[in-house]
Each structure stands twice: as structure tokens, then as C-alpha cells.
């Protein structure tokens, strides 16, 4: 399944980035839509658990993944319509260390990879950046695809979701808006 045609081009892009950055880049989840995705869910960076699975997935054994799984289902977004990717697609933290906040230089180094990513997603109808850092990708994405709606939501990490009941509602509101955009485009 990891060699399936719907994710092969994305895996090739991940390998290219990994080689150029000399860092680990997780593969997209083969159970998601791959190049047929209509919704790009853009997280911030791969977390420390990526080394165990090798995938960016709502099925990973993390609280963030569990929240994504639940929120996407509650919003009525079909799995086949999604691709989960990271604004900085490579692992930025030291082996064995906790994840850390991305640096501006890392964001600048990641920006050129949006063009080849978007080129692989011909059906893309909406981007949902999750978290403050991922929302910073809105400007480079708008330059590349001014027609593409970008709907930022709070980061789905359990730490942040538990800070206030409104966080969960803001995530769901954004995902429901994205689901409505998908429905509009059929």
C-alpha cells in the first residue's frame, strides 16, 4: 500500500526533500487521498513519534493524531479527500529530543517546497493550516494559488485543545467551513 499510485509522487517529493535537507521526512498516509486530495491539512513540523511510524497520519499513536481523527470525522470530511502534510516537512528536533518551535530560517527553507507540493494536487480545493506557525504558510500559498481558500484553525495538540473549550469549537468551525467548501465544489 505504501507504493500505491496515489501517494507515490508525494513519497518521491518527501524523499527529495529528505535528501536536500539531510533530514527525515515522513511519508503521507496511504489511507488518505494522496494526489487526489481536495483538502490539504497543513500541520507545523513532524513530531518526535514520526520515527516510530514514518507517516504523517491521523492514525499515529499521539494525542494530536487522535484529535485530528475525531475532529475530521465530526466535521464530515472524508478521509479520501485529505492529505496531511507539514509546513516544514522534515524533522527539526534532535534525535530523542522533544519537538521544538520552528525557526524563521527553517520556514524560509521550507517555502520553496510548496510549489512542487501544490503541483501534485490538481483537485485541491482548500488548505487548512493547523496552528500559528502553519498559518504562516498562508502567504506563500496565496502567492502560488490566489484562488485557493485558506482556513486556519488552532493546532489540535491535546495541550492546546485543553487550554479552553473554545479551542475545540474553533477547530471544528474551521473544518466545517472547509467541508462546506468541498461540498460547493462537488
mmCIF file of C-alpha atoms in Angstrom, residues 56-157:
data_model
loop_
_atom_site.group_PDB
_atom_site.id
_atom_site.type_symbol
_atom_site.label_atom_id
_atom_site.label_comp_id
_atom_site.label_asym_id
_atom_site.label_seq_id
_atom_site.Cartn_x
_atom_site.Cartn_y
_atom_site.Cartn_z
ATOM 1 C CA UNK A 56 2.084 11.756 8.848
ATOM 2 C CA UNK A 57 -1.191 10.181 9.883
ATOM 3 C CA UNK A 58 -4.316 10.665 11.932
ATOM 4 C CA UNK A 59 -3.730 7.036 12.991
ATOM 5 C CA UNK A 60 -0.422 7.690 14.769
ATOM 6 C CA UNK A 61 -0.413 6.920 18.485
ATOM 7 C CA UNK A 62 -0.343 10.556 19.593
ATOM 8 C CA UNK A 63 -2.881 12.874 21.141
ATOM 9 C CA UNK A 64 -2.628 15.244 18.192
ATOM 10 C CA UNK A 65 -3.398 12.438 15.743
ATOM 11 C CA UNK A 66 -6.322 11.236 17.874
ATOM 12 C CA UNK A 67 -7.734 14.756 17.950
ATOM 13 C CA UNK A 68 -7.335 15.089 14.178
ATOM 14 C CA UNK A 69 -9.087 11.768 13.643
ATOM 15 C CA UNK A 70 -12.014 12.859 15.804
ATOM 16 C CA UNK A 71 -12.286 16.444 14.511
ATOM 17 C CA UNK A 72 -12.134 15.449 10.833
ATOM 18 C CA UNK A 73 -14.827 12.810 11.409
ATOM 19 C CA UNK A 74 -17.032 15.265 13.333
ATOM 20 C CA UNK A 75 -16.700 17.791 10.509
ATOM 21 C CA UNK A 76 -17.768 15.152 7.987
ATOM 22 C CA UNK A 77 -14.587 15.291 5.929
ATOM 23 C CA UNK A 78 -13.957 12.072 4.028
ATOM 24 C CA UNK A 79 -10.547 10.556 4.521
ATOM 25 C CA UNK A 80 -10.051 10.204 0.776
ATOM 26 C CA UNK A 81 -10.418 13.976 0.430
ATOM 27 C CA UNK A 82 -7.477 14.735 2.709
ATOM 28 C CA UNK A 83 -3.725 14.964 2.656
ATOM 29 C CA UNK A 84 -1.901 15.701 5.905
ATOM 30 C CA UNK A 85 1.466 17.398 5.375
ATOM 31 C CA UNK A 86 3.767 19.640 7.409
ATOM 32 C CA UNK A 87 4.652 23.285 6.729
ATOM 33 C CA UNK A 88 8.228 22.251 7.489
ATOM 34 C CA UNK A 89 8.119 18.681 6.184
ATOM 35 C CA UNK A 90 11.355 17.477 7.751
ATOM 36 C CA UNK A 91 12.154 16.618 11.367
ATOM 37 C CA UNK A 92 13.751 19.667 13.007
ATOM 38 C CA UNK A 93 14.405 18.400 16.519
ATOM 39 C CA UNK A 94 17.440 16.417 17.615
ATOM 40 C CA UNK A 95 17.028 12.629 17.846
ATOM 41 C CA UNK A 96 15.397 11.704 21.132
ATOM 42 C CA UNK A 97 14.512 15.321 21.926
ATOM 43 C CA UNK A 98 11.075 16.817 22.261
ATOM 44 C CA UNK A 99 9.685 18.809 19.384
ATOM 45 C CA UNK A 100 10.599 22.486 19.374
ATOM 46 C CA UNK A 101 9.257 25.622 17.775
ATOM 47 C CA UNK A 102 10.380 26.131 14.183
ATOM 48 C CA UNK A 103 12.847 28.891 13.380
ATOM 49 C CA UNK A 104 12.306 31.564 10.741
ATOM 50 C CA UNK A 105 15.202 30.202 8.699
ATOM 51 C CA UNK A 106 13.525 26.780 8.633
ATOM 52 C CA UNK A 107 10.258 28.316 7.446
ATOM 53 C CA UNK A 108 12.128 30.168 4.712
ATOM 54 C CA UNK A 109 13.881 26.951 3.677
ATOM 55 C CA UNK A 110 10.551 25.099 3.554
ATOM 56 C CA UNK A 111 8.655 27.665 1.464
ATOM 57 C CA UNK A 112 10.104 26.575 -1.917
ATOM 58 C CA UNK A 113 8.618 23.102 -1.412
ATOM 59 C CA UNK A 114 5.040 24.400 -1.541
ATOM 60 C CA UNK A 115 5.125 24.819 -5.340
ATOM 61 C CA UNK A 116 6.025 21.187 -6.094
ATOM 62 C CA UNK A 117 3.552 20.024 -3.446
ATOM 63 C CA UNK A 118 0.683 22.036 -4.928
ATOM 64 C CA UNK A 119 1.627 20.846 -8.417
ATOM 65 C CA UNK A 120 0.950 17.283 -7.248
ATOM 66 C CA UNK A 121 -2.554 18.151 -6.020
ATOM 67 C CA UNK A 122 -4.686 19.016 -9.075
ATOM 68 C CA UNK A 123 -8.007 18.584 -7.218
ATOM 69 C CA UNK A 124 -7.014 20.741 -4.245
ATOM 70 C CA UNK A 125 -9.922 22.967 -3.178
ATOM 71 C CA UNK A 126 -8.949 24.207 0.294
ATOM 72 C CA UNK A 127 -5.977 24.406 2.663
ATOM 73 C CA UNK A 128 -6.373 24.162 6.435
ATOM 74 C CA UNK A 129 -3.220 25.225 8.285
ATOM 75 C CA UNK A 130 -3.338 23.981 11.881
ATOM 76 C CA UNK A 131 -1.538 26.149 14.389
ATOM 77 C CA UNK A 132 0.049 29.577 14.409
ATOM 78 C CA UNK A 133 3.215 28.503 12.632
ATOM 79 C CA UNK A 134 1.405 26.573 9.886
ATOM 80 C CA UNK A 135 -0.884 29.577 9.382
ATOM 81 C CA UNK A 136 2.245 31.495 8.396
ATOM 82 C CA UNK A 137 2.262 29.412 5.222
ATOM 83 C CA UNK A 138 -0.886 31.206 4.051
ATOM 84 C CA UNK A 139 1.079 33.992 2.334
ATOM 85 C CA UNK A 140 3.364 31.748 0.243
ATOM 86 C CA UNK A 141 0.390 29.541 -0.649
ATOM 87 C CA UNK A 142 -1.671 32.570 -1.711
ATOM 88 C CA UNK A 143 1.162 33.712 -3.974
ATOM 89 C CA UNK A 144 1.185 30.314 -5.661
ATOM 90 C CA UNK A 145 -2.592 29.798 -5.777
ATOM 91 C CA UNK A 146 -4.530 33.026 -5.113
ATOM 92 C CA UNK A 147 -7.793 31.178 -5.850
ATOM 93 C CA UNK A 148 -7.228 28.640 -3.073
ATOM 94 C CA UNK A 149 -9.180 29.250 0.151
ATOM 95 C CA UNK A 150 -7.013 29.032 3.276
ATOM 96 C CA UNK A 151 -8.881 28.381 6.532
ATOM 97 C CA UNK A 152 -6.574 28.491 9.570
ATOM 98 C CA UNK A 153 -7.509 26.545 12.701
ATOM 99 C CA UNK A 154 -5.825 26.194 16.095
ATOM 100 C CA UNK A 155 -3.309 23.393 16.490
ATOM 101 C CA UNK A 156 -5.021 20.131 17.535
ATOM 102 C CA UNK A 157 -2.428 19.125 20.137
#
